[in-house]
mmCIF file of C-alpha atoms in Angstrom:
data_model
loop_
_atom_site.group_PDB
_atom_site.id
_atom_site.type_symbol
_atom_site.label_atom_id
_atom_site.label_comp_id
_atom_site.label_asym_id
_atom_site.label_seq_id
_atom_site.Cartn_x
_atom_site.Cartn_y
_atom_site.Cartn_z
ATOM 1 C CA MET A 1 -15.615 25.590 -23.045
ATOM 2 C CA SER A 2 -18.907 24.177 -22.156
ATOM 3 C CA VAL A 3 -18.929 21.201 -20.273
ATOM 4 C CA PRO A 4 -21.696 18.060 -21.030
ATOM 5 C CA LYS A 5 -25.180 18.000 -20.051
ATOM 6 C CA PHE A 6 -26.559 14.545 -18.519
ATOM 7 C CA ALA A 7 -30.046 13.726 -19.646
ATOM 8 C CA ALA A 8 -32.817 14.921 -17.040
ATOM 9 C CA VAL A 9 -34.616 11.869 -15.671
ATOM 10 C CA ARG A 10 -37.703 11.720 -13.720
ATOM 11 C CA GLN A 11 -37.002 10.686 -9.921
ATOM 12 C CA LYS A 12 -39.478 7.903 -9.382
ATOM 13 C CA GLU A 13 -38.332 6.263 -12.604
ATOM 14 C CA SER A 14 -34.055 6.877 -12.571
ATOM 15 C CA PHE A 15 -31.669 4.621 -12.194
ATOM 16 C CA HIS A 16 -29.622 5.992 -10.262
ATOM 17 C CA GLN A 17 -32.045 7.092 -7.877
ATOM 18 C CA GLU A 18 -33.152 3.099 -7.169
ATOM 19 C CA LEU A 19 -29.329 2.473 -7.023
ATOM 20 C CA LYS A 20 -29.181 5.097 -3.909
ATOM 21 C CA ARG A 21 -31.783 3.602 -2.543
ATOM 22 C CA ARG A 22 -30.874 0.221 -2.380
ATOM 23 C CA VAL A 23 -27.812 0.894 -1.562
ATOM 24 C CA ASN A 24 -28.435 3.399 1.375
ATOM 25 C CA ASP A 25 -30.451 -0.042 2.441
ATOM 26 C CA TYR A 26 -27.785 -1.908 2.567
ATOM 27 C CA PHE A 27 -25.409 0.164 5.209
ATOM 28 C CA GLU A 28 -28.669 1.314 7.012
ATOM 29 C CA GLN A 29 -29.543 -2.746 8.095
ATOM 30 C CA ALA A 30 -25.845 -3.693 8.134
ATOM 31 C CA GLY A 31 -25.538 -0.745 10.849
ATOM 32 C CA LYS A 32 -21.943 0.005 8.864
ATOM 33 C CA PRO A 33 -20.160 3.457 8.190
ATOM 34 C CA THR A 34 -19.630 4.209 4.493
ATOM 35 C CA THR A 35 -16.396 5.062 5.299
ATOM 36 C CA GLY A 36 -12.679 2.599 6.429
ATOM 37 C CA ASN A 37 -13.189 0.526 9.158
ATOM 38 C CA ALA A 38 -9.811 -1.125 10.824
ATOM 39 C CA THR A 39 -9.115 -3.444 8.306
ATOM 40 C CA LEU A 40 -8.366 -0.569 6.063
ATOM 41 C CA PHE A 41 -6.615 1.325 8.565
ATOM 42 C CA THR A 42 -4.688 -1.504 9.801
ATOM 43 C CA LYS A 43 -3.463 -1.929 6.355
ATOM 44 C CA ALA A 44 -2.718 1.669 5.335
ATOM 45 C CA ALA A 45 -0.360 1.306 8.383
ATOM 46 C CA LEU A 46 1.320 -2.092 7.411
ATOM 47 C CA LEU A 47 1.653 0.192 3.463
ATOM 48 C CA THR A 48 2.697 3.018 4.969
ATOM 49 C CA GLY A 49 5.583 0.902 7.411
ATOM 50 C CA ALA A 50 6.876 -0.508 4.601
ATOM 51 C CA LEU A 51 7.381 2.681 2.913
ATOM 52 C CA LEU A 52 9.126 3.975 5.564
ATOM 53 C CA PHE A 53 11.203 0.571 6.058
ATOM 54 C CA LEU A 54 12.067 0.592 2.763
ATOM 55 C CA TYR A 55 13.060 4.696 1.929
ATOM 56 C CA ILE A 56 15.375 4.598 5.331
ATOM 57 C CA HIS A 57 16.998 1.653 4.667
ATOM 58 C CA LEU A 58 17.765 2.599 1.263
ATOM 59 C CA VAL A 59 18.919 5.556 1.609
ATOM 60 C CA PHE A 60 20.719 5.379 5.084
ATOM 61 C CA PHE A 61 21.881 2.448 5.395
ATOM 62 C CA THR A 62 22.959 1.678 1.678
ATOM 63 C CA PRO A 63 22.278 -2.038 0.746
ATOM 64 C CA PRO A 64 24.444 -3.898 -1.925
ATOM 65 C CA ALA A 65 22.835 -3.174 -5.333
ATOM 66 C CA GLY A 66 21.215 -6.445 -5.558
ATOM 67 C CA TRP A 67 19.136 -6.015 -2.361
ATOM 68 C CA ALA A 68 18.609 -1.975 -3.081
ATOM 69 C CA ILE A 69 17.399 -2.597 -6.661
ATOM 70 C CA LEU A 70 14.790 -5.290 -5.243
ATOM 71 C CA GLU A 71 14.042 -2.641 -2.615
ATOM 72 C CA CYS A 72 13.051 -0.057 -5.210
ATOM 73 C CA ILE A 73 11.084 -2.552 -7.277
ATOM 74 C CA LEU A 74 9.185 -2.687 -4.097
ATOM 75 C CA MET A 75 9.051 0.727 -3.065
ATOM 76 C CA GLY A 76 7.508 1.500 -6.200
ATOM 77 C CA GLY A 77 4.401 -1.321 -6.026
ATOM 78 C CA VAL A 78 4.387 -0.107 -1.915
ATOM 79 C CA GLY A 79 4.386 3.354 -3.442
ATOM 80 C CA ALA A 80 1.580 2.741 -5.848
ATOM 81 C CA ALA A 81 -0.303 0.690 -2.783
ATOM 82 C CA ILE A 82 -0.628 4.036 -0.922
ATOM 83 C CA GLY A 83 -1.967 5.806 -3.934
ATOM 84 C CA PHE A 84 -5.176 3.031 -4.518
ATOM 85 C CA ASN A 85 -5.917 2.322 -0.829
ATOM 86 C CA VAL A 86 -4.945 5.197 1.037
ATOM 87 C CA MET A 87 -4.539 8.380 -0.947
ATOM 88 C CA HIS A 88 -7.556 7.481 -2.940
ATOM 89 C CA ASP A 89 -10.226 7.008 -0.144
ATOM 90 C CA GLY A 90 -9.121 9.975 1.294
ATOM 91 C CA ALA A 91 -8.859 12.139 -1.108
ATOM 92 C CA HIS A 92 -13.216 10.920 -2.202
ATOM 93 C CA GLY A 93 -13.736 11.953 1.848
ATOM 94 C CA SER A 94 -14.127 7.710 2.305
ATOM 95 C CA PHE A 95 -11.336 6.623 4.464
ATOM 96 C CA SER A 96 -12.655 7.700 7.439
ATOM 97 C CA GLN A 97 -15.401 10.040 9.376
ATOM 98 C CA HIS A 98 -12.457 11.870 10.675
ATOM 99 C CA LYS A 99 -12.186 14.742 8.352
ATOM 100 C CA TRP A 100 -8.599 15.780 8.724
ATOM 101 C CA LEU A 101 -7.692 11.804 8.848
ATOM 102 C CA ASN A 102 -10.069 11.350 4.999
ATOM 103 C CA GLN A 103 -7.375 14.791 4.224
ATOM 104 C CA THR A 104 -4.318 13.431 6.083
ATOM 105 C CA ALA A 105 -4.812 10.337 3.944
ATOM 106 C CA ALA A 106 -4.844 12.464 0.471
ATOM 107 C CA PHE A 107 -1.758 14.159 1.487
ATOM 108 C CA THR A 108 0.433 11.574 0.941
ATOM 109 C CA LEU A 109 0.041 12.239 -2.883
ATOM 110 C CA ASN A 110 1.615 15.228 -2.295
ATOM 111 C CA VAL A 111 4.336 13.707 -0.193
ATOM 112 C CA PHE A 112 5.091 11.383 -3.494
ATOM 113 C CA GLY A 113 5.281 14.621 -5.382
ATOM 114 C CA GLY A 114 2.022 15.044 -6.460
ATOM 115 C CA ASN A 115 -0.400 17.923 -5.563
ATOM 116 C CA SER A 116 -3.801 16.912 -3.968
ATOM 117 C CA PHE A 117 -6.059 20.152 -4.793
ATOM 118 C CA MET A 118 -4.716 19.372 -8.631
ATOM 119 C CA TRP A 119 -5.566 15.556 -8.097
ATOM 120 C CA ASN A 120 -9.596 16.317 -7.045
ATOM 121 C CA ALA A 121 -10.093 18.602 -9.669
ATOM 122 C CA LYS A 122 -8.444 16.793 -12.676
ATOM 123 C CA HIS A 123 -9.477 13.592 -10.666
ATOM 124 C CA ASN A 124 -12.910 13.639 -8.350
ATOM 125 C CA LEU A 125 -14.720 16.780 -10.578
ATOM 126 C CA ILE A 126 -13.684 16.484 -14.096
ATOM 127 C CA HIS A 127 -12.881 12.053 -14.631
ATOM 128 C CA HIS A 128 -15.856 11.355 -13.000
ATOM 129 C CA MET A 129 -18.459 13.287 -13.718
ATOM 130 C CA TYR A 130 -17.235 13.305 -17.675
ATOM 131 C CA THR A 131 -16.002 9.517 -17.951
ATOM 132 C CA ASN A 132 -14.423 9.190 -21.407
ATOM 133 C CA ILE A 133 -15.929 12.410 -22.893
ATOM 134 C CA ASP A 134 -13.011 13.029 -25.436
ATOM 135 C CA GLY A 135 -12.164 17.046 -24.728
ATOM 136 C CA VAL A 136 -13.322 16.820 -21.351
ATOM 137 C CA ASP A 137 -11.720 13.787 -19.352
ATOM 138 C CA ASP A 138 -8.402 14.620 -19.196
ATOM 139 C CA ASP A 139 -7.511 11.118 -17.902
ATOM 140 C CA ILE A 140 -7.802 10.376 -21.859
ATOM 141 C CA ASP A 141 -5.927 12.724 -23.095
ATOM 142 C CA ALA A 142 -2.427 11.010 -24.014
ATOM 143 C CA GLN A 143 -1.819 12.930 -27.218
ATOM 144 C CA PRO A 144 -0.170 12.926 -29.510
ATOM 145 C CA TRP A 145 1.737 9.649 -27.828
ATOM 146 C CA LEU A 146 -1.395 7.550 -27.196
ATOM 147 C CA ARG A 147 -5.107 7.454 -29.070
ATOM 148 C CA LEU A 148 -7.794 6.756 -26.320
ATOM 149 C CA SER A 149 -10.631 7.766 -27.919
ATOM 150 C CA GLU A 150 -12.419 8.258 -32.372
ATOM 151 C CA THR A 151 -12.573 11.128 -31.913
ATOM 152 C CA GLN A 152 -9.061 11.559 -31.431
ATOM 153 C CA PRO A 153 -6.945 12.673 -34.350
ATOM 154 C CA ARG A 154 -5.020 9.378 -35.604
ATOM 155 C CA ARG A 155 -1.169 9.517 -36.139
ATOM 156 C CA ALA A 156 0.914 6.835 -37.641
ATOM 157 C CA LEU A 157 3.603 6.383 -34.843
ATOM 158 C CA HIS A 158 -0.937 5.354 -33.117
ATOM 159 C CA ARG A 159 -0.325 2.371 -35.167
ATOM 160 C CA TYR A 160 2.222 0.555 -33.169
ATOM 161 C CA GLN A 161 0.770 1.969 -30.017
ATOM 162 C CA HIS A 162 -0.420 -1.733 -28.240
ATOM 163 C CA TYR A 163 3.729 -2.215 -28.699
ATOM 164 C CA TYR A 164 4.957 1.520 -26.998
ATOM 165 C CA PHE A 165 2.541 1.950 -24.154
ATOM 166 C CA TRP A 166 4.675 -0.173 -21.949
ATOM 167 C CA PHE A 167 7.626 2.429 -21.792
ATOM 168 C CA LEU A 168 4.900 5.640 -21.678
ATOM 169 C CA TYR A 169 3.092 4.080 -18.718
ATOM 170 C CA ALA A 170 6.280 3.744 -16.825
ATOM 171 C CA LEU A 171 7.299 7.193 -17.367
ATOM 172 C CA PHE A 172 3.672 8.520 -15.836
ATOM 173 C CA TYR A 173 4.792 9.384 -12.259
ATOM 174 C CA LEU A 174 7.828 10.929 -13.558
ATOM 175 C CA ALA A 175 5.839 12.975 -16.320
ATOM 176 C CA TRP A 176 3.448 13.803 -13.398
ATOM 177 C CA VAL A 177 5.842 15.247 -10.510
ATOM 178 C CA VAL A 178 7.902 16.951 -12.612
ATOM 179 C CA MET A 179 5.483 18.695 -15.639
ATOM 180 C CA MET A 180 1.954 17.731 -15.188
ATOM 181 C CA ASP A 181 1.156 19.394 -12.506
ATOM 182 C CA TYR A 182 2.701 22.510 -13.028
ATOM 183 C CA GLN A 183 1.774 22.647 -16.837
ATOM 184 C CA LYS A 184 -1.623 22.462 -15.422
ATOM 185 C CA TYR A 185 -0.539 25.293 -12.289
ATOM 186 C CA PHE A 186 0.265 28.152 -15.163
ATOM 187 C CA LYS A 187 -2.107 27.430 -17.165
ATOM 188 C CA GLY A 188 -4.980 27.662 -14.481
ATOM 189 C CA ALA A 189 -6.514 25.109 -16.298
ATOM 190 C CA ILE A 190 -6.893 20.985 -17.053
ATOM 191 C CA GLY A 191 -7.895 20.380 -20.477
ATOM 192 C CA SER A 192 -10.359 22.538 -21.076
ATOM 193 C CA VAL A 193 -11.434 23.088 -18.241
ATOM 194 C CA PRO A 194 -10.577 26.259 -16.074
ATOM 195 C CA LEU A 195 -9.065 25.834 -12.040
ATOM 196 C CA LYS A 196 -10.807 27.356 -9.552
ATOM 197 C CA LYS A 197 -8.895 30.163 -7.604
ATOM 198 C CA MET A 198 -6.627 28.836 -5.758
ATOM 199 C CA GLU A 199 -6.359 29.853 -2.405
ATOM 200 C CA THR A 200 -3.325 31.004 -0.108
ATOM 201 C CA SER A 201 -2.923 27.839 1.719
ATOM 202 C CA ASP A 202 -3.354 25.992 -1.245
ATOM 203 C CA GLN A 203 -0.715 27.678 -2.877
ATOM 204 C CA LEU A 204 1.606 27.174 0.238
ATOM 205 C CA VAL A 205 0.660 23.452 0.034
ATOM 206 C CA PHE A 206 1.634 22.774 -3.844
ATOM 207 C CA TRP A 207 5.125 25.312 -3.580
ATOM 208 C CA GLY A 208 6.026 23.632 0.191
ATOM 209 C CA PHE A 209 4.617 19.728 -0.363
ATOM 210 C CA LYS A 210 7.045 20.571 -4.320
ATOM 211 C CA ALA A 211 10.145 21.618 -2.261
ATOM 212 C CA LEU A 212 9.709 18.386 0.738
ATOM 213 C CA TYR A 213 9.524 15.927 -2.328
ATOM 214 C CA LEU A 214 12.894 17.315 -4.208
ATOM 215 C CA VAL A 215 15.061 17.451 -0.570
ATOM 216 C CA LEU A 216 13.224 13.657 0.474
ATOM 217 C CA PHE A 217 13.506 12.020 -3.163
ATOM 218 C CA VAL A 218 16.601 13.500 -5.028
ATOM 219 C CA GLY A 219 18.565 15.709 -2.906
ATOM 220 C CA LEU A 220 18.942 14.235 0.151
ATOM 221 C CA PRO A 221 19.789 10.445 -1.094
ATOM 222 C CA ILE A 222 22.135 12.240 -3.421
ATOM 223 C CA TYR A 223 24.051 13.334 -0.422
ATOM 224 C CA ILE A 224 23.944 10.384 1.254
ATOM 225 C CA VAL A 225 24.227 7.393 -1.753
ATOM 226 C CA GLY A 226 25.748 9.788 -4.709
ATOM 227 C CA PHE A 227 24.117 10.806 -7.594
ATOM 228 C CA LEU A 228 24.374 7.382 -10.003
ATOM 229 C CA PRO A 229 22.955 5.392 -7.470
ATOM 230 C CA TRP A 230 20.022 7.230 -6.675
ATOM 231 C CA LEU A 231 19.549 7.937 -10.267
ATOM 232 C CA VAL A 232 19.355 4.488 -11.073
ATOM 233 C CA GLY A 233 16.906 3.562 -7.961
ATOM 234 C CA PHE A 234 14.697 6.733 -8.446
ATOM 235 C CA LEU A 235 14.166 5.340 -11.841
ATOM 236 C CA ILE A 236 13.044 2.128 -10.672
ATOM 237 C CA PHE A 237 11.124 3.095 -8.392
ATOM 238 C CA ALA A 238 9.655 5.528 -10.473
ATOM 239 C CA ALA A 239 9.568 3.254 -13.121
ATOM 240 C CA VAL A 240 7.375 0.959 -11.365
ATOM 241 C CA ALA A 241 5.121 3.396 -9.769
ATOM 242 C CA GLY A 242 4.545 4.624 -12.394
ATOM 243 C CA PHE A 243 3.280 1.689 -15.135
ATOM 244 C CA SER A 244 1.751 0.438 -11.652
ATOM 245 C CA LEU A 245 -0.435 3.307 -11.350
ATOM 246 C CA SER A 246 -1.036 4.033 -15.472
ATOM 247 C CA LEU A 247 -2.328 0.372 -16.098
ATOM 248 C CA VAL A 248 -4.772 0.015 -13.280
ATOM 249 C CA PHE A 249 -6.292 2.962 -14.519
ATOM 250 C CA GLN A 250 -6.967 2.351 -18.069
ATOM 251 C CA LEU A 251 -7.861 -1.064 -17.102
ATOM 252 C CA ALA A 252 -10.749 0.687 -16.120
ATOM 253 C CA HIS A 253 -11.571 2.676 -18.723
ATOM 254 C CA THR A 254 -9.764 2.375 -22.261
ATOM 255 C CA VAL A 255 -11.018 -1.579 -23.018
ATOM 256 C CA GLU A 256 -13.329 -3.311 -25.815
ATOM 257 C CA PRO A 257 -16.760 -2.665 -24.334
ATOM 258 C CA ALA A 258 -16.544 1.070 -22.147
ATOM 259 C CA THR A 259 -17.278 3.499 -24.904
ATOM 260 C CA PHE A 260 -16.780 7.204 -25.329
ATOM 261 C CA PRO A 261 -19.530 8.808 -25.754
ATOM 262 C CA VAL A 262 -20.620 12.253 -27.893
ATOM 263 C CA PRO A 263 -22.579 15.273 -26.466
ATOM 264 C CA ASP A 264 -25.368 15.878 -29.206
ATOM 265 C CA ALA A 265 -23.596 18.747 -31.368
ATOM 266 C CA GLN A 266 -26.471 21.333 -30.887
ATOM 267 C CA THR A 267 -27.300 20.706 -26.951
ATOM 268 C CA TYR A 268 -23.994 19.879 -26.015
ATOM 269 C CA LYS A 269 -26.462 17.155 -23.933
ATOM 270 C CA MET A 270 -25.494 13.496 -23.112
ATOM 271 C CA GLU A 271 -27.673 10.429 -24.659
ATOM 272 C CA ASP A 272 -27.679 8.428 -20.816
ATOM 273 C CA GLU A 273 -28.126 9.878 -17.266
ATOM 274 C CA TRP A 274 -25.868 9.678 -15.036
ATOM 275 C CA ALA A 275 -25.080 6.501 -13.708
ATOM 276 C CA VAL A 276 -25.820 4.839 -16.666
ATOM 277 C CA HIS A 277 -23.179 6.656 -18.642
ATOM 278 C CA GLN A 278 -20.885 5.409 -15.497
ATOM 279 C CA LEU A 279 -21.931 1.877 -16.317
ATOM 280 C CA LYS A 280 -21.091 1.803 -20.126
ATOM 281 C CA THR A 281 -17.577 3.731 -19.523
ATOM 282 C CA THR A 282 -16.553 1.349 -17.293
ATOM 283 C CA ALA A 283 -15.267 -2.076 -16.485
ATOM 284 C CA ASN A 284 -14.102 -4.309 -13.176
ATOM 285 C CA PHE A 285 -11.660 -7.084 -13.264
ATOM 286 C CA ALA A 286 -10.589 -9.902 -11.270
ATOM 287 C CA THR A 287 -13.340 -8.674 -8.582
ATOM 288 C CA ASP A 288 -13.186 -12.358 -6.829
ATOM 289 C CA ASN A 289 -9.327 -12.839 -6.112
ATOM 290 C CA LYS A 290 -8.885 -10.938 -2.879
ATOM 291 C CA VAL A 291 -4.872 -10.755 -3.723
ATOM 292 C CA VAL A 292 -5.720 -8.254 -6.440
ATOM 293 C CA THR A 293 -8.552 -6.406 -4.702
ATOM 294 C CA TRP A 294 -6.454 -6.162 -1.564
ATOM 295 C CA LEU A 295 -3.397 -4.321 -2.980
ATOM 296 C CA LEU A 296 -5.336 -2.467 -5.826
ATOM 297 C CA GLY A 297 -7.533 -0.507 -2.957
ATOM 298 C CA GLY A 298 -10.945 -2.082 -4.738
ATOM 299 C CA LEU A 299 -10.049 -0.039 -7.429
ATOM 300 C CA ASN A 300 -10.873 -3.686 -9.778
ATOM 301 C CA PHE A 301 -14.108 -2.648 -8.508
ATOM 302 C CA GLN A 302 -14.414 0.162 -10.543
ATOM 303 C CA VAL A 303 -17.870 0.397 -11.613
ATOM 304 C CA GLU A 304 -19.000 0.775 -7.793
ATOM 305 C CA HIS A 305 -16.174 3.083 -6.855
ATOM 306 C CA HIS A 306 -17.617 5.210 -10.313
ATOM 307 C CA LEU A 307 -21.396 5.322 -8.929
ATOM 308 C CA PHE A 308 -20.462 5.640 -5.222
ATOM 309 C CA PRO A 309 -16.759 7.370 -4.696
ATOM 310 C CA LYS A 310 -17.582 8.010 -1.455
ATOM 311 C CA ILE A 311 -17.863 4.894 -0.370
ATOM 312 C CA SER A 312 -15.019 3.210 1.374
ATOM 313 C CA HIS A 313 -13.885 0.395 -1.349
ATOM 314 C CA VAL A 314 -14.019 -2.330 1.247
ATOM 315 C CA HIS A 315 -17.162 -2.064 1.083
ATOM 316 C CA TYR A 316 -17.455 -2.542 -2.946
ATOM 317 C CA PRO A 317 -17.585 -6.695 -3.118
ATOM 318 C CA ALA A 318 -20.957 -6.302 -0.803
ATOM 319 C CA ILE A 319 -22.652 -3.736 -2.983
ATOM 320 C CA SER A 320 -21.774 -4.821 -6.055
ATOM 321 C CA LYS A 321 -24.512 -8.174 -5.853
ATOM 322 C CA ILE A 322 -26.486 -4.904 -5.138
ATOM 323 C CA ILE A 323 -25.577 -3.106 -8.378
ATOM 324 C CA LYS A 324 -25.325 -6.460 -10.396
ATOM 325 C CA GLN A 325 -28.739 -7.470 -9.534
ATOM 326 C CA ALA A 326 -30.016 -3.729 -10.451
ATOM 327 C CA CYS A 327 -28.575 -3.574 -13.763
ATOM 328 C CA ARG A 328 -30.224 -7.195 -14.717
ATOM 329 C CA GLU A 329 -33.405 -5.775 -13.695
ATOM 330 C CA PHE A 330 -32.802 -2.407 -15.788
ATOM 331 C CA ASN A 331 -31.707 -3.520 -18.726
ATOM 332 C CA VAL A 332 -28.258 -1.519 -17.911
ATOM 333 C CA THR A 333 -24.851 -3.655 -18.799
ATOM 334 C CA TYR A 334 -22.616 -4.466 -16.142
ATOM 335 C CA ASN A 335 -18.799 -5.115 -18.109
ATOM 336 C CA GLU A 336 -16.278 -7.033 -15.611
ATOM 337 C CA PHE A 337 -13.528 -9.413 -17.050
ATOM 338 C CA PRO A 338 -13.286 -12.363 -14.755
ATOM 339 C CA ARG A 339 -9.904 -12.321 -14.447
ATOM 340 C CA MET A 340 -6.666 -9.134 -15.090
ATOM 341 C CA ARG A 341 -5.115 -10.735 -17.877
ATOM 342 C CA TYR A 342 -7.903 -10.466 -19.856
ATOM 343 C CA ALA A 343 -9.037 -6.865 -19.294
ATOM 344 C CA ILE A 344 -4.766 -5.778 -20.052
ATOM 345 C CA ALA A 345 -5.088 -8.182 -23.494
ATOM 346 C CA SER A 346 -8.607 -6.198 -24.065
ATOM 347 C CA HIS A 347 -6.856 -3.135 -23.434
ATOM 348 C CA VAL A 348 -3.557 -3.611 -25.671
ATOM 349 C CA ALA A 349 -6.719 -5.316 -27.877
ATOM 350 C CA PHE A 350 -8.009 -1.497 -27.754
ATOM 351 C CA LEU A 351 -4.999 0.231 -28.363
ATOM 352 C CA ARG A 352 -4.784 -2.008 -31.652
ATOM 353 C CA GLN A 353 -7.801 -1.114 -32.540
ATOM 354 C CA MET A 354 -7.715 2.256 -31.911
ATOM 355 C CA GLY A 355 -4.148 2.708 -34.017
ATOM 356 C CA GLN A 356 -5.658 1.227 -36.760
ATOM 357 C CA ALA A 357 -9.365 3.005 -37.192
ATOM 358 C CA ALA A 358 -9.496 5.392 -39.565
#
């Protein structure tokens, strides 16, 4: 399948070029690198330490059932936070100025049962380039369970998707690590986009870490605490992690203000230049809430992330002011919800609308 082409722009008049110039000027004047800083590294160490403590205490010290359930909930939340704060920046090469440290941060995904090669293709290359384009962006392909675009077929069950999506989001992590990566691997494609050839090192990482995941999260816990306690604890951990990951990413693109552009049927070209497309398909939420920003690794600043994915999230609050000003000058809409609960309400309303539309 041919991928869409974005509208060409004149260099001097390009909204994207002006954004890059202003943001580059900010970093030059501030004398800061675009990557993470001591604050991010401290947070990464804190989250990683918390995860190790919870895992070791749950598996080797076997706390009472009540404490174990609470720790499994916390472990799911900490696991998601590591994904938001450490893995995500590392996979985009923005965690550190050192390549090896970025790779180490990105590899946390492999320890959690995912695969960094598949993530790079699905998220960094496809989702970030072709955001909300049905048939290309795999992030909005949840068929047949959810209808996330007007161009997708509507089924009878979609009438109720704004009720049952909570349950599906809780299953997301489990489906990811036990099914979706393998589907992509054996199909050799993500949706309609072929995967590049996996080198021997990629193959070793894929299968080696999948095996390690089974040892760490299945085999060893069952051996130490028994099957039923493991099953209950693992399902709680997976549900919390899956729901957290799903909801945060969906709030960025499947809300009422976000659009789902369709390429021209003849030329397969998009109407807008790439940067304008990103602003039309993306929304921020709760950007004044420092707790939300800390926990979500700046993913509530999705506009900034999509425009500048190689800049660490620790800089998003600063560059958001630059981007907002440029949007006002170029008359480009900047989508933003002041509170997270407003974004959730908009996501629910969007699902209801997609389920009822003809």
